[in-house]
CSV table of C-alpha atoms in Angstrom, one decimal:
chain,number,residue,atom,x,y,z
A,704,MET,CA,38.9,68.6,-127.8
A,705,SER,CA,39.1,69.5,-131.5
A,706,HIS,CA,35.6,70.1,-133.0
A,707,THR,CA,37.5,69.7,-136.4
A,708,PRO,CA,36.2,66.2,-137.1
A,709,ARG,CA,32.9,66.8,-136.4
A,710,THR,CA,32.4,69.9,-138.9
A,711,ARG,CA,33.9,67.8,-141.3
A,712,THR,CA,31.0,65.1,-141.0
A,713,VAL,CA,29.0,67.7,-141.1
A,714,ILE,CA,29.9,69.2,-144.3
A,715,GLY,CA,30.2,65.7,-145.8
A,716,CYS,CA,26.2,65.4,-145.0
A,717,THR,CA,25.5,68.1,-146.4
A,718,VAL,CA,27.5,67.5,-149.8
A,719,LEU,CA,25.2,64.0,-149.9
A,720,VAL,CA,22.1,65.6,-149.8
A,721,MET,CA,22.4,68.1,-152.1
A,722,ALA,CA,24.2,65.6,-154.2
A,723,LEU,CA,20.3,63.0,-154.0
A,724,GLY,CA,18.6,65.9,-154.6
A,725,PRO,CA,15.0,67.2,-153.2
A,726,ALA,CA,13.7,63.9,-152.2
A,727,VAL,CA,16.1,63.1,-149.5
A,728,THR,CA,15.8,65.6,-146.4
A,729,SER,CA,18.1,64.4,-144.3
A,730,CYS,CA,21.3,61.8,-143.5
A,731,GLY,CA,19.1,59.4,-141.5
A,732,GLY,CA,17.2,58.7,-144.5
A,733,ASP,CA,13.8,59.1,-142.8
A,734,GLY,CA,12.1,58.8,-146.8
A,735,ASN,CA,13.5,55.2,-147.5
A,736,PRO,CA,11.3,52.4,-146.8
A,737,LEU,CA,14.5,50.2,-146.0
A,738,SER,CA,15.1,52.4,-143.3
A,739,ALA,CA,12.1,52.2,-141.4
A,740,ALA,CA,11.7,50.1,-137.9
A,741,PRO,CA,9.3,46.7,-138.8
A,742,TYR,CA,5.8,47.1,-138.4
A,743,ASP,CA,4.0,44.6,-137.0
A,744,ALA,CA,2.6,41.9,-139.3
A,745,THR,CA,0.8,40.4,-136.6
A,746,ASP,CA,-2.8,41.0,-139.0
A,747,GLN,CA,-1.1,39.9,-142.1
A,748,ILE,CA,0.2,36.3,-141.2
A,749,SER,CA,-1.0,32.9,-140.7
A,750,PHE,CA,0.2,30.0,-139.0
A,751,SER,CA,-0.6,26.5,-139.4
A,752,GLY,CA,-1.7,25.0,-135.9
A,753,PRO,CA,-2.6,25.5,-132.9
A,754,THR,CA,-0.6,28.6,-131.7
A,755,GLY,CA,-1.7,29.6,-128.3
A,756,GLU,CA,-0.8,29.3,-124.9
A,757,GLY,CA,-0.9,25.3,-123.7
A,758,LYS,CA,-1.7,24.6,-127.3
A,759,LYS,CA,1.0,21.9,-129.0
A,760,ALA,CA,1.5,21.5,-132.1
A,761,ASP,CA,1.5,17.9,-133.8
A,762,PRO,CA,5.3,17.2,-135.0
A,763,ASP,CA,4.1,14.6,-137.7
A,764,LYS,CA,2.6,17.8,-139.3
A,765,PRO,CA,4.6,20.4,-141.4
A,766,LEU,CA,4.4,24.3,-140.2
A,767,GLU,CA,2.7,26.2,-142.9
A,768,VAL,CA,2.7,30.0,-142.6
A,769,THR,CA,0.7,32.3,-144.7
A,770,ALA,CA,0.5,35.7,-146.0
A,771,ASP,CA,-3.0,36.7,-145.8
A,772,GLY,CA,-4.5,39.5,-148.4
A,773,ASP,CA,-3.3,41.1,-150.8
A,774,GLU,CA,-1.2,43.5,-148.6
A,775,GLY,CA,1.8,42.1,-148.6
A,776,ARG,CA,4.1,39.1,-149.1
A,777,ILE,CA,6.4,36.9,-147.0
A,778,THR,CA,10.2,37.5,-147.8
A,779,ASP,CA,12.0,35.0,-145.1
A,780,VAL,CA,11.2,32.8,-142.6
A,781,THR,CA,13.6,31.3,-140.0
A,782,ALA,CA,12.5,28.7,-137.2
A,783,VAL,CA,14.4,27.5,-135.0
A,784,ASP,CA,14.2,25.3,-131.9
A,785,ALA,CA,15.6,25.4,-128.1
A,786,ALA,CA,18.4,23.4,-129.1
A,787,GLY,CA,19.6,25.6,-132.5
A,788,ARG,CA,18.4,23.2,-134.7
A,789,HIS,CA,17.3,25.1,-137.9
A,790,LEU,CA,14.1,23.7,-139.5
A,791,ALA,CA,14.5,23.4,-143.1
A,792,GLY,CA,11.8,25.3,-145.3
A,793,GLU,CA,10.3,26.4,-148.7
A,794,LEU,CA,9.1,29.7,-149.9
A,795,SER,CA,6.8,30.3,-152.9
A,796,ALA,CA,7.9,32.4,-155.8
A,797,ASP,CA,5.1,35.3,-155.2
A,798,GLY,CA,6.0,35.3,-151.4
A,799,GLY,CA,2.3,33.8,-150.3
A,800,ARG,CA,3.3,30.4,-148.4
A,801,TRP,CA,6.3,29.0,-146.9
A,802,HIS,CA,6.3,25.7,-145.5
A,803,SER,CA,8.7,23.4,-144.0
A,804,THR,CA,10.5,20.7,-145.8
A,805,SER,CA,12.2,18.7,-142.5
A,806,PRO,CA,10.6,17.0,-139.6
A,807,LEU,CA,9.8,19.3,-136.7
A,808,ALA,CA,11.1,17.8,-133.1
A,809,ALA,CA,8.8,16.7,-130.7
A,810,ASP,CA,8.4,18.1,-127.5
A,811,ALA,CA,10.3,21.1,-128.9
A,812,ARG,CA,10.1,24.9,-128.4
A,813,TYR,CA,10.1,26.6,-131.3
A,814,THR,CA,10.8,30.4,-132.4
A,815,VAL,CA,9.7,31.3,-135.8
A,816,ARG,CA,10.4,34.9,-137.3
A,817,VAL,CA,8.5,35.8,-140.4
A,818,SER,CA,10.0,38.9,-142.0
A,819,THR,CA,7.2,40.3,-144.7
A,820,GLU,CA,6.7,43.8,-147.0
A,821,ASP,CA,3.9,45.4,-147.7
A,822,GLU,CA,2.8,46.9,-151.4
A,823,ASP,CA,5.1,49.8,-150.9
A,824,GLY,CA,7.9,47.9,-149.5
A,825,ARG,CA,8.1,48.6,-145.9
A,826,PRO,CA,9.4,45.6,-143.9
A,827,GLY,CA,7.5,43.8,-141.2
A,828,ARG,CA,8.0,41.4,-138.7
A,829,ARG,CA,6.3,38.6,-136.6
A,830,VAL,CA,7.5,36.4,-134.0
A,831,LEU,CA,5.6,33.0,-132.8
A,832,VAL,CA,6.6,31.0,-130.0
A,833,LEU,CA,5.4,27.5,-130.8
A,834,ASP,CA,5.2,24.4,-129.0
A,835,THR,CA,5.3,20.5,-130.3
A,836,GLY,CA,4.2,17.8,-128.4
A,837,LYS,CA,4.2,14.2,-128.5
A,838,PRO,CA,3.6,12.6,-132.1
A,839,LEU,CA,0.0,11.6,-132.2
A,840,ALA,CA,0.9,8.4,-134.3
A,841,GLN,CA,4.9,7.4,-133.3
A,842,LYS,CA,6.5,4.8,-135.1
A,843,ARG,CA,8.0,1.3,-134.2
A,844,LEU,CA,11.0,0.3,-136.0
A,845,ASP,CA,10.7,-3.7,-135.7
A,846,VAL,CA,13.3,-6.2,-136.8
A,847,THR,CA,13.4,-9.7,-138.7
A,848,PHE,CA,16.3,-11.6,-138.6
A,849,GLY,CA,16.6,-14.4,-140.8
A,850,PRO,CA,17.4,-16.7,-141.5
A,851,GLU,CA,14.9,-19.1,-140.4
A,852,ALA,CA,16.8,-21.8,-137.0
A,853,GLY,CA,18.4,-24.4,-138.4
A,854,THR,CA,22.0,-25.3,-139.4
A,855,TYR,CA,23.4,-24.1,-141.8
A,856,GLY,CA,27.3,-24.0,-144.2
A,857,VAL,CA,29.7,-21.9,-143.7
A,858,GLY,CA,28.8,-18.8,-146.2
A,859,GLN,CA,25.3,-18.2,-144.8
A,860,PRO,CA,25.0,-14.8,-144.0
A,861,LEU,CA,22.8,-12.9,-141.3
A,862,THR,CA,20.0,-10.7,-142.5
A,863,ALA,CA,18.0,-8.2,-140.3
A,864,GLU,CA,14.6,-6.7,-142.1
A,865,LEU,CA,13.5,-3.1,-140.8
A,866,SER,CA,10.1,-2.3,-140.9
A,867,HIS,CA,10.9,1.5,-141.9
A,868,PRO,CA,13.3,2.9,-143.7
A,869,VAL,CA,15.9,4.6,-142.2
A,870,ARG,CA,18.5,6.5,-143.8
A,871,ASP,CA,20.0,9.3,-141.7
A,872,ARG,CA,23.4,7.6,-140.9
A,873,ALA,CA,23.5,9.4,-137.6
A,874,GLN,CA,19.9,7.0,-136.6
A,875,ARG,CA,22.1,3.9,-138.9
A,876,ALA,CA,24.6,3.9,-136.4
A,877,VAL,CA,21.6,3.2,-133.3
A,878,VAL,CA,20.0,0.8,-135.1
A,879,GLU,CA,23.3,-1.4,-136.3
A,880,ARG,CA,24.9,-0.7,-132.8
A,881,ALA,CA,21.6,-2.3,-130.8
A,882,LEU,CA,22.2,-5.9,-133.3
A,883,LYS,CA,23.9,-7.8,-131.4
A,884,VAL,CA,26.0,-11.1,-132.9
A,885,HIS,CA,27.5,-13.7,-130.5
A,886,SER,CA,29.5,-16.3,-131.9
A,887,SER,CA,30.7,-19.1,-130.6
A,888,PRO,CA,33.7,-19.9,-131.4
A,889,ALA,CA,33.7,-15.9,-131.9
A,890,VAL,CA,34.6,-14.4,-135.3
A,891,GLU,CA,34.7,-10.6,-136.4
A,892,GLY,CA,32.1,-9.5,-138.5
A,893,GLY,CA,30.2,-6.5,-139.3
A,894,TRP,CA,26.9,-5.6,-140.5
A,895,HIS,CA,26.4,-4.0,-144.1
A,896,TRP,CA,23.3,-1.6,-144.8
A,897,VAL,CA,22.6,-3.3,-148.6
A,898,ASP,CA,19.5,-0.6,-148.8
A,899,ASP,CA,17.5,1.4,-146.2
A,900,LYS,CA,15.4,-1.0,-144.6
A,901,LYS,CA,18.2,-4.4,-144.9
A,902,LEU,CA,21.3,-5.0,-143.3
A,903,HIS,CA,23.6,-8.5,-144.1
A,904,TYR,CA,25.9,-9.3,-141.3
A,905,ARG,CA,29.0,-11.8,-142.4
A,906,PRO,CA,32.4,-12.4,-140.7
A,907,LYS,CA,35.4,-11.5,-142.2
A,908,GLU,CA,36.1,-15.0,-143.4
A,909,TYR,CA,33.5,-18.3,-143.4
A,910,TRP,CA,31.9,-18.5,-140.2
A,911,PRO,CA,33.9,-21.4,-138.3
A,912,ARG,CA,32.4,-25.1,-138.7
A,913,HIS,CA,30.3,-26.2,-136.5
A,914,ALA,CA,29.9,-22.5,-134.4
A,915,THR,CA,26.7,-21.7,-132.6
A,916,VAL,CA,25.6,-17.9,-134.2
A,917,GLN,CA,23.2,-16.0,-132.3
A,918,VAL,CA,21.9,-12.9,-133.3
A,919,ARG,CA,19.6,-10.5,-131.1
A,920,SER,CA,18.0,-6.8,-131.0
A,921,ASN,CA,18.4,-4.1,-127.7
A,922,LEU,CA,16.4,-1.4,-129.9
A,923,GLU,CA,13.3,-1.8,-127.8
A,924,GLY,CA,12.4,1.3,-126.3
A,925,ILE,CA,15.4,3.2,-128.0
A,926,LYS,CA,14.7,6.9,-129.9
A,927,ILE,CA,16.2,6.3,-133.2
A,928,SER,CA,14.7,10.0,-134.4
A,929,ASP,CA,12.2,12.0,-132.9
A,930,ARG,CA,9.3,9.6,-134.6
A,931,LEU,CA,10.8,6.3,-134.6
A,932,TRP,CA,11.2,4.1,-131.7
A,933,GLY,CA,12.9,0.7,-131.5
A,934,GLY,CA,10.3,-2.1,-131.3
A,935,PRO,CA,10.6,-5.7,-130.2
A,936,ALA,CA,12.6,-8.2,-132.2
A,937,LYS,CA,12.5,-12.2,-131.9
A,938,PRO,CA,15.9,-13.0,-131.5
A,939,LEU,CA,17.6,-15.7,-133.5
A,940,LYS,CA,19.7,-19.1,-133.2
A,941,ILE,CA,21.2,-20.9,-135.7
A,942,SER,CA,24.4,-23.8,-135.9
A,943,ILE,CA,27.0,-24.0,-138.4
A,944,GLY,CA,27.7,-27.5,-140.4
A,945,ASP,CA,30.8,-29.0,-141.9
A,946,LYS,CA,32.7,-26.2,-143.8
A,947,VAL,CA,31.6,-27.8,-147.7
A,948,VAL,CA,33.0,-25.8,-151.0
A,949,ALA,CA,32.3,-26.5,-154.1
A,950,VAL,CA,34.8,-25.2,-156.7
A,951,THR,CA,33.9,-25.4,-160.8
A,952,ASP,CA,36.4,-24.4,-163.0
A,953,ALA,CA,34.1,-23.5,-166.5
A,954,SER,CA,37.7,-23.3,-168.1
A,955,SER,CA,38.5,-27.5,-167.2
A,956,HIS,CA,34.7,-28.0,-167.0
A,957,TRP,CA,35.4,-29.4,-163.8
A,958,MET,CA,33.7,-29.5,-160.4
A,959,THR,CA,35.9,-30.6,-157.2
A,960,VAL,CA,34.0,-30.5,-153.9
A,961,TYR,CA,35.9,-30.2,-150.4
A,962,ARG,CA,34.9,-30.9,-146.8
A,963,ASN,CA,36.6,-29.3,-144.1
A,964,GLY,CA,39.4,-28.5,-146.5
A,965,GLU,CA,39.6,-32.2,-148.0
A,966,GLU,CA,38.4,-33.4,-151.2
A,967,ILE,CA,35.4,-35.7,-151.2
A,968,ASN,CA,34.2,-35.6,-155.1
A,969,SER,CA,35.3,-34.2,-158.3
A,970,MET,CA,33.5,-34.5,-161.2
A,971,PRO,CA,32.8,-33.4,-165.3
A,972,VAL,CA,30.3,-30.5,-165.8
A,973,THR,CA,29.4,-28.3,-168.5
A,974,THR,CA,28.4,-24.3,-167.6
A,975,GLY,CA,27.0,-21.3,-169.5
A,976,LYS,CA,28.1,-21.4,-173.7
A,977,PRO,CA,28.8,-17.4,-175.0
A,978,GLY,CA,26.5,-15.5,-174.8
A,979,PHE,CA,25.0,-16.9,-171.7
A,980,GLU,CA,28.4,-17.4,-169.6
A,981,THR,CA,27.6,-18.6,-165.9
A,982,ARG,CA,28.5,-15.6,-163.3
A,983,ASN,CA,32.2,-15.7,-162.0
A,984,GLY,CA,32.5,-15.7,-157.8
A,985,VAL,CA,31.1,-17.3,-154.5
A,986,LYS,CA,27.5,-18.0,-154.4
A,987,VAL,CA,25.5,-19.6,-151.4
A,988,VAL,CA,22.9,-22.3,-151.6
A,989,LEU,CA,19.9,-20.9,-151.4
A,990,GLY,CA,17.7,-24.4,-151.6
A,991,LYS,CA,16.9,-27.6,-153.2
A,992,GLU,CA,14.0,-28.5,-155.3
A,993,TYR,CA,14.1,-31.9,-156.7
A,994,PHE,CA,11.8,-31.3,-159.6
A,995,VAL,CA,12.1,-28.3,-161.3
A,996,ARG,CA,10.7,-26.9,-164.7
A,997,MET,CA,12.9,-24.6,-166.5
A,998,ARG,CA,11.9,-22.2,-169.2
A,999,SER,CA,14.1,-20.4,-171.6
A,1000,THR,CA,11.1,-17.8,-171.5
A,1001,SER,CA,12.4,-17.1,-167.8
A,1002,ILE,CA,15.2,-15.7,-168.7
A,1003,GLY,CA,14.5,-13.8,-171.7
A,1004,ILE,CA,14.8,-16.1,-174.4
A,1005,ALA,CA,11.9,-16.0,-176.9
A,1006,ASP,CA,10.0,-19.6,-177.5
A,1007,GLY,CA,10.5,-20.9,-180.6
A,1008,SER,CA,13.4,-19.1,-180.9
A,1009,SER,CA,16.5,-21.4,-181.8
A,1010,GLU,CA,18.1,-21.2,-178.4
A,1011,SER,CA,14.0,-21.8,-176.1
A,1012,TYR,CA,13.9,-24.9,-174.1
A,1013,ASP,CA,11.0,-26.4,-171.8
A,1014,LEU,CA,12.8,-29.3,-170.2
A,1015,PRO,CA,11.8,-31.0,-166.7
A,1016,VAL,CA,15.0,-30.9,-164.3
A,1017,TYR,CA,15.7,-33.0,-161.4
A,1018,TYR,CA,18.1,-32.4,-158.3
A,1019,ALA,CA,18.2,-28.8,-158.9
A,1020,THR,CA,20.2,-26.8,-156.1
A,1021,ARG,CA,19.7,-22.6,-156.6
A,1022,VAL,CA,21.8,-20.8,-155.9
A,1023,THR,CA,21.0,-17.3,-157.6
A,1024,TRP,CA,17.3,-15.8,-157.6
A,1025,SER,CA,17.4,-15.3,-161.3
A,1026,GLY,CA,17.5,-19.3,-162.0
A,1027,GLU,CA,21.3,-20.5,-161.9
A,1028,TYR,CA,21.2,-23.7,-160.4
A,1029,VAL,CA,23.6,-26.9,-160.0
A,1030,HIS,CA,21.2,-29.1,-161.8
A,1031,ALA,CA,20.8,-32.8,-163.6
A,1032,ALA,CA,21.6,-32.2,-167.4
A,1033,PRO,CA,21.4,-35.7,-168.7
A,1034,TRP,CA,21.2,-34.4,-172.5
A,1035,SER,CA,24.8,-33.2,-172.4
A,1036,VAL,CA,26.2,-35.4,-170.4
A,1037,GLY,CA,28.4,-36.2,-173.8
A,1038,SER,CA,29.7,-32.4,-173.3
A,1039,GLN,CA,30.5,-32.1,-169.6
A,1040,GLY,CA,34.0,-32.3,-168.4
A,1041,TYR,CA,34.6,-31.2,-172.5
A,1042,ALA,CA,32.5,-27.7,-173.4
A,1043,ASN,CA,30.5,-25.5,-171.9
A,1044,VAL,CA,26.9,-26.0,-173.5
A,1045,SER,CA,24.6,-24.7,-171.0
A,1046,HIS,CA,22.4,-21.3,-170.4
A,1047,GLY,CA,24.2,-20.6,-167.6
A,1048,CYS,CA,23.4,-23.4,-165.3
A,1049,THR,CA,26.3,-25.7,-164.0
A,1050,GLY,CA,25.4,-29.1,-165.5
A,1051,MET,CA,26.5,-32.7,-164.5
A,1052,SER,CA,24.9,-36.3,-164.3
A,1053,THR,CA,22.1,-37.5,-163.0
A,1054,GLY,CA,24.3,-39.6,-160.9
A,1055,ASN,CA,26.5,-36.5,-159.8
A,1056,ALA,CA,23.6,-33.9,-159.7
A,1057,ALA,CA,21.9,-36.6,-156.9
A,1058,TRP,CA,25.2,-36.6,-154.9
A,1059,PHE,CA,25.4,-33.5,-154.9
A,1060,PHE,CA,22.0,-32.7,-153.8
A,1061,GLU,CA,22.1,-34.9,-150.8
A,1062,ASN,CA,25.7,-33.6,-149.8
A,1063,VAL,CA,25.3,-29.7,-149.8
A,1064,ARG,CA,23.0,-27.6,-147.6
A,1065,GLU,CA,21.9,-24.0,-147.3
A,1066,GLY,CA,24.7,-21.9,-146.9
A,1067,ASP,CA,27.3,-23.9,-148.3
A,1068,VAL,CA,29.5,-22.3,-150.7
A,1069,VAL,CA,29.7,-23.1,-154.6
A,1070,GLU,CA,32.4,-20.8,-156.0
A,1071,VAL,CA,32.9,-20.4,-160.3
A,1072,VAL,CA,36.1,-19.7,-161.4
A,1073,ASN,CA,37.7,-18.7,-164.9
A,1074,SER,CA,34.4,-18.3,-166.8
A,1075,TYR,CA,34.1,-15.3,-168.9
A,1076,GLY,CA,30.9,-14.2,-167.5
A,1077,GLY,CA,30.3,-11.6,-165.2
A,1078,THR,CA,30.9,-11.6,-161.3
A,1079,MET,CA,28.3,-12.9,-158.9
A,1080,GLU,CA,26.4,-9.3,-157.7
A,1081,THR,CA,26.8,-8.7,-154.3
A,1082,PHE,CA,23.3,-8.2,-153.0
A,1083,GLY,CA,19.7,-8.7,-155.1
A,1084,ASN,CA,20.1,-12.0,-156.5
A,1085,GLY,CA,20.9,-14.5,-153.8
A,1086,PHE,CA,24.0,-14.4,-151.3
A,1087,GLY,CA,27.1,-12.9,-153.0
A,1088,ASP,CA,28.6,-11.2,-150.1
A,1089,TRP,CA,31.4,-12.9,-149.9
A,1090,ASN,CA,32.5,-11.4,-153.5
A,1091,LEU,CA,32.9,-7.9,-151.5
A,1092,PRO,CA,36.9,-7.3,-150.1
A,1093,TRP,CA,36.5,-7.4,-146.2
A,1094,LYS,CA,37.5,-3.5,-146.8
A,1095,LYS,CA,34.7,-2.2,-148.9
A,1096,TRP,CA,32.0,-4.6,-146.8
A,1097,ARG,CA,33.5,-2.2,-143.6
A,1098,GLU,CA,32.5,0.9,-145.8
A,1099,GLY,CA,28.7,-0.5,-145.4
A,1100,SER,CA,28.3,-0.1,-142.1
A,1101,ALA,CA,27.5,3.1,-140.1
A,1102,LEU,CA,29.7,2.5,-137.2
A,1103,THR,CA,33.1,1.4,-139.1
A,1104,ALA,CA,33.4,3.3,-142.3
A,1105,GLY,CA,35.7,5.1,-142.5
A,1106,THR,CA,37.9,3.9,-139.7
A,1107,PRO,CA,41.0,1.7,-139.5
A,1108,GLU,CA,40.3,-1.8,-139.0
A,1109,THR,CA,41.8,-3.1,-135.6
A,1110,PRO,CA,44.4,-5.2,-136.0
A,1111,LYS,CA,43.7,-8.6,-133.9
A,1112,PRO,CA,45.0,-9.7,-130.6
A,1113,GLU,CA,48.2,-12.2,-132.0
A,1114,GLU,CA,48.3,-9.0,-134.4
A,1115,THR,CA,48.9,-6.9,-131.8
A,1116,ALA,CA,51.4,-9.3,-130.0
A,1117,ARG,CA,53.7,-9.8,-133.1
A,1118,LEU,CA,54.0,-5.8,-133.4
A,1119,ARG,CA,54.6,-5.2,-129.6
A,1120,PRO,CA,58.7,-5.0,-129.9
A,1121,ALA,CA,60.4,-7.8,-127.6
A,1122,ALA,CA,61.5,-7.3,-124.4
A,1123,ALA,CA,65.5,-6.5,-123.7
């Protein structure tokens, strides 16, 4: 066997030593503190919570690692549980403290590795095995369904209010999968997350007239996260009445009302004038108030200005929470059917308003077209749910976002090739 390679290696090493000077005495680098084996930093590092045999840390509390005294500092911390999940954390600028920034898992075992360095730059190490117990205060996710039991119009969405926020998409999927809606006749529909604590459910199209709709939760006892478990929820059953849709054309100043597809009334109206244009789009009746005192200050008009008003209003049917109504406006009868003179509401004669008041219910549809106003908000000011196209509605679901829409059975049948 040739020894030439070994000789060359020794020569190269000798040259390197000479080049580095007398401070370096060998190729092993024994004088370099970074090349030394880490020292035991047990006496320099403290952990929050119990770390003894058989003791378990509370997963509801963050993990904290501190460097004791002035002899060294923390350079790195890794905490990984048995499932391979890393615990996120943050190290202070001076290396004196590290704390977790994500929750610990319950009933888990973590291996925590702490790297340190002393005043001379020598590396230290401490490894700890940490067990977590069950959270001392588990949270229960309760669900409250809406609206209240009763009979509603075809535009009424279902609502689900959560007792705690759910932000993680995987956890949202657990929640959404457990919220069951049954309609007879059956419809295609879906949940949409309005925010971290509220969901709305609507069909692709309006509810069928005279349908029965039931919603319940299967969340009770289901684990949503390490600290959040599903609680009970009272089921809800509502009925759907006739299909009543009122269409207001702001350009022709006219409202036409349909029941089950047939016109049942047509009347002159006035809508919002320039600067106060009525919102376009589909709105849902939120409630009815026989008498309302309407003040301009409620919509930001200064008292005493040229646009201010303080009026007694009768037969007021509410369609937004911000104060848009369909109501009696006897002071503008001369403009109804000819001009838009209101501050955003739809005004009509007292007789027509009384008829409208008596013939609509919560959940019925009021649609405004050809207004110069913006579009009704989807959420937050009533039920503008129907102004969101179905494709975008599905994007608000933790289960269907990003997935293709499943064709209806009859559509699948039409796509199937005919038998030869």
